[in-house]
PDB file of C-alpha atoms in Angstrom:
ATOM      1  CA  LEU G   1     112.254 100.569 125.208  1.00  0.00           C
ATOM      2  CA  PRO G   2     114.286  97.607 123.608  1.00  0.00           C
ATOM      3  CA  GLN G   3     111.179  95.785 122.541  1.00  0.00           C
ATOM      4  CA  VAL G   4     110.385  98.996 120.341  1.00  0.00           C
ATOM      5  CA  GLU G   5     111.367  99.207 116.855  1.00  0.00           C
ATOM      6  CA  LEU G   6     111.773 102.552 114.992  1.00  0.00           C
ATOM      7  CA  VAL G   7     111.290 102.724 111.443  1.00  0.00           C
ATOM      8  CA  ARG G   8     111.854 105.352 108.796  1.00  0.00           C
ATOM      9  CA  THR G   9     108.231 105.344 107.061  1.00  0.00           C
ATOM     10  CA  ALA G  10     104.798 104.404 108.007  1.00  0.00           C
ATOM     11  CA  GLU G  11     105.047 101.515 105.322  1.00  0.00           C
ATOM     12  CA  ASP G  12     108.073 100.165 106.813  1.00  0.00           C
ATOM     13  CA  VAL G  13     105.819  99.373 109.736  1.00  0.00           C
ATOM     14  CA  ALA G  14     104.564  96.414 107.587  1.00  0.00           C
ATOM     15  CA  VAL G  15     107.201  94.258 106.914  1.00  0.00           C
ATOM     16  CA  ASP G  16     106.716  90.853 108.199  1.00  0.00           C
ATOM     17  CA  ALA G  17     103.490  92.053 110.178  1.00  0.00           C
ATOM     18  CA  ASP G  18     100.329  89.623 110.988  1.00  0.00           C
ATOM     19  CA  ALA G  19      98.143  92.479 111.215  1.00  0.00           C
ATOM     20  CA  ILE G  20      97.867  96.235 110.795  1.00  0.00           C
ATOM     21  CA  MET G  21      95.287  98.449 113.143  1.00  0.00           C
ATOM     22  CA  ILE G  22      94.220 101.816 111.867  1.00  0.00           C
ATOM     23  CA  LEU G  23      93.290 103.865 115.174  1.00  0.00           C
ATOM     24  CA  THR G  24      93.340 106.927 114.063  1.00  0.00           C
ATOM     25  CA  GLU G  25      91.519 109.576 111.465  1.00  0.00           C
ATOM     26  CA  TRP G  26      95.016 110.985 110.494  1.00  0.00           C
ATOM     27  CA  PRO G  27      94.536 111.637 106.565  1.00  0.00           C
ATOM     28  CA  GLU G  28      98.388 110.897 105.895  1.00  0.00           C
ATOM     29  CA  PHE G  29      97.262 107.363 106.591  1.00  0.00           C
ATOM     30  CA  GLN G  30      94.754 107.143 103.552  1.00  0.00           C
ATOM     31  CA  LEU G  31      97.399 107.850 101.505  1.00  0.00           C
ATOM     32  CA  LEU G  32      99.837 105.153 102.138  1.00  0.00           C
ATOM     33  CA  ASP G  33     100.798 102.977  99.169  1.00  0.00           C
ATOM     34  CA  TRP G  34      98.473 100.406 100.580  1.00  0.00           C
ATOM     35  CA  PRO G  35      99.539  97.782  97.558  1.00  0.00           C
ATOM     36  CA  LEU G  36     103.051  98.309  98.885  1.00  0.00           C
ATOM     37  CA  VAL G  37     102.273  98.067 102.355  1.00  0.00           C
ATOM     38  CA  ARG G  38     100.633  94.622 101.203  1.00  0.00           C
ATOM     39  CA  THR G  39     103.344  93.171  99.439  1.00  0.00           C
ATOM     40  CA  ARG G  40     105.308  93.540 102.826  1.00  0.00           C
ATOM     41  CA  MET G  41     103.273  92.034 104.841  1.00  0.00           C
ATOM     42  CA  ARG G  42     103.151  88.167 106.081  1.00  0.00           C
ATOM     43  CA  ARG G  43      99.335  88.036 106.237  1.00  0.00           C
ATOM     44  CA  PRO G  44      97.025  90.973 104.755  1.00  0.00           C
ATOM     45  CA  ASN G  45      95.015  91.288 108.059  1.00  0.00           C
ATOM     46  CA  LEU G  46      93.968  95.244 108.424  1.00  0.00           C
ATOM     47  CA  VAL G  47      91.589  96.470 111.015  1.00  0.00           C
ATOM     48  CA  ASP G  48      90.142  99.911 110.200  1.00  0.00           C
ATOM     49  CA  ALA G  49      88.856 101.158 113.785  1.00  0.00           C
ATOM     50  CA  ARG G  50      88.196 104.341 111.948  1.00  0.00           C
ATOM     51  CA  ASN G  51      86.442 103.503 108.812  1.00  0.00           C
ATOM     52  CA  LEU G  52      88.980 105.436 107.178  1.00  0.00           C
ATOM     53  CA  LEU G  53      89.709 103.340 104.775  1.00  0.00           C
ATOM     54  CA  THR G  54      87.153 102.084 101.697  1.00  0.00           C
ATOM     55  CA  PRO G  55      86.499  98.149 102.223  1.00  0.00           C
ATOM     56  CA  GLU G  56      86.151  97.432  98.228  1.00  0.00           C
ATOM     57  CA  THR G  57      89.550  99.250  97.723  1.00  0.00           C
ATOM     58  CA  MET G  58      91.438  97.411 100.503  1.00  0.00           C
ATOM     59  CA  CYS G  59      89.655  93.811  99.840  1.00  0.00           C
ATOM     60  CA  ASN G  60      90.925  94.434  95.782  1.00  0.00           C
ATOM     61  CA  TYR G  61      94.275  95.144  96.984  1.00  0.00           C
ATOM     62  CA  GLY G  62      94.228  91.607  98.658  1.00  0.00           C
ATOM     63  CA  PHE G  63      93.454  92.752 102.014  1.00  0.00           C
ATOM     64  CA  ASN G  64      91.611  90.650 104.955  1.00  0.00           C
ATOM     65  CA  TYR G  65      89.702  94.073 105.515  1.00  0.00           C
ATOM     66  CA  VAL G  66      87.832  94.488 109.125  1.00  0.00           C
ATOM     67  CA  GLY G  67      86.230  97.924 109.769  1.00  0.00           C
ATOM     68  CA  MET G  68      83.683  98.898 112.288  1.00  0.00           C
ATOM     69  CA  GLY G  69      80.525  97.326 110.896  1.00  0.00           C
ATOM     70  CA  GLN G  70      82.319  97.098 107.834  1.00  0.00           C
ATOM     71  CA  ILE G  71      83.860  93.934 106.097  1.00  0.00           C
ATOM     72  CA  CYS G  72      84.886  92.669 102.501  1.00  0.00           C
ATOM     73  CA  PRO G  73      81.815  92.316 100.515  1.00  0.00           C
ATOM     74  CA  PRO G  74      80.911  88.517  99.276  1.00  0.00           C
ATOM     75  CA  ALA G  75      82.410  87.256  96.451  1.00  0.00           C
ATOM     76  CA  ALA G  76      80.255  86.881  93.523  1.00  0.00           C
ATOM     77  CA  PRO G  77      80.010  83.263  92.471  1.00  0.00           C
ATOM     78  CA  PRO G  78      81.481  82.171  89.540  1.00  0.00           C
ATOM     79  CA  ASN G  79      79.444  82.363  86.135  1.00  0.00           C
ATOM     80  CA  ALA G  80      78.250  78.772  85.652  1.00  0.00           C
ATOM     81  CA  ASP G  81      78.102  79.592  81.724  1.00  0.00           C
ATOM     82  CA  GLU G  82      82.002  80.233  81.407  1.00  0.00           C
TER      83      GLU G  82
END
């Protein structure tokens, strides 16, 4: 298949990606270097169809995270006294 590109690591899939979808519960995907994955992406959209990852953690890494029934928690409003 000429349109399929093979890469050496799971992190390499993220290079210039507009989105990543997790469609498996394989534990090795929990162990990826997610901050590195984020830096390689063009747009940080992450769809977790298996709720494998923690929304708060992924949001803290800078992802636009959507899980099944889960999203990034709303940001706290800035403190008016600061």
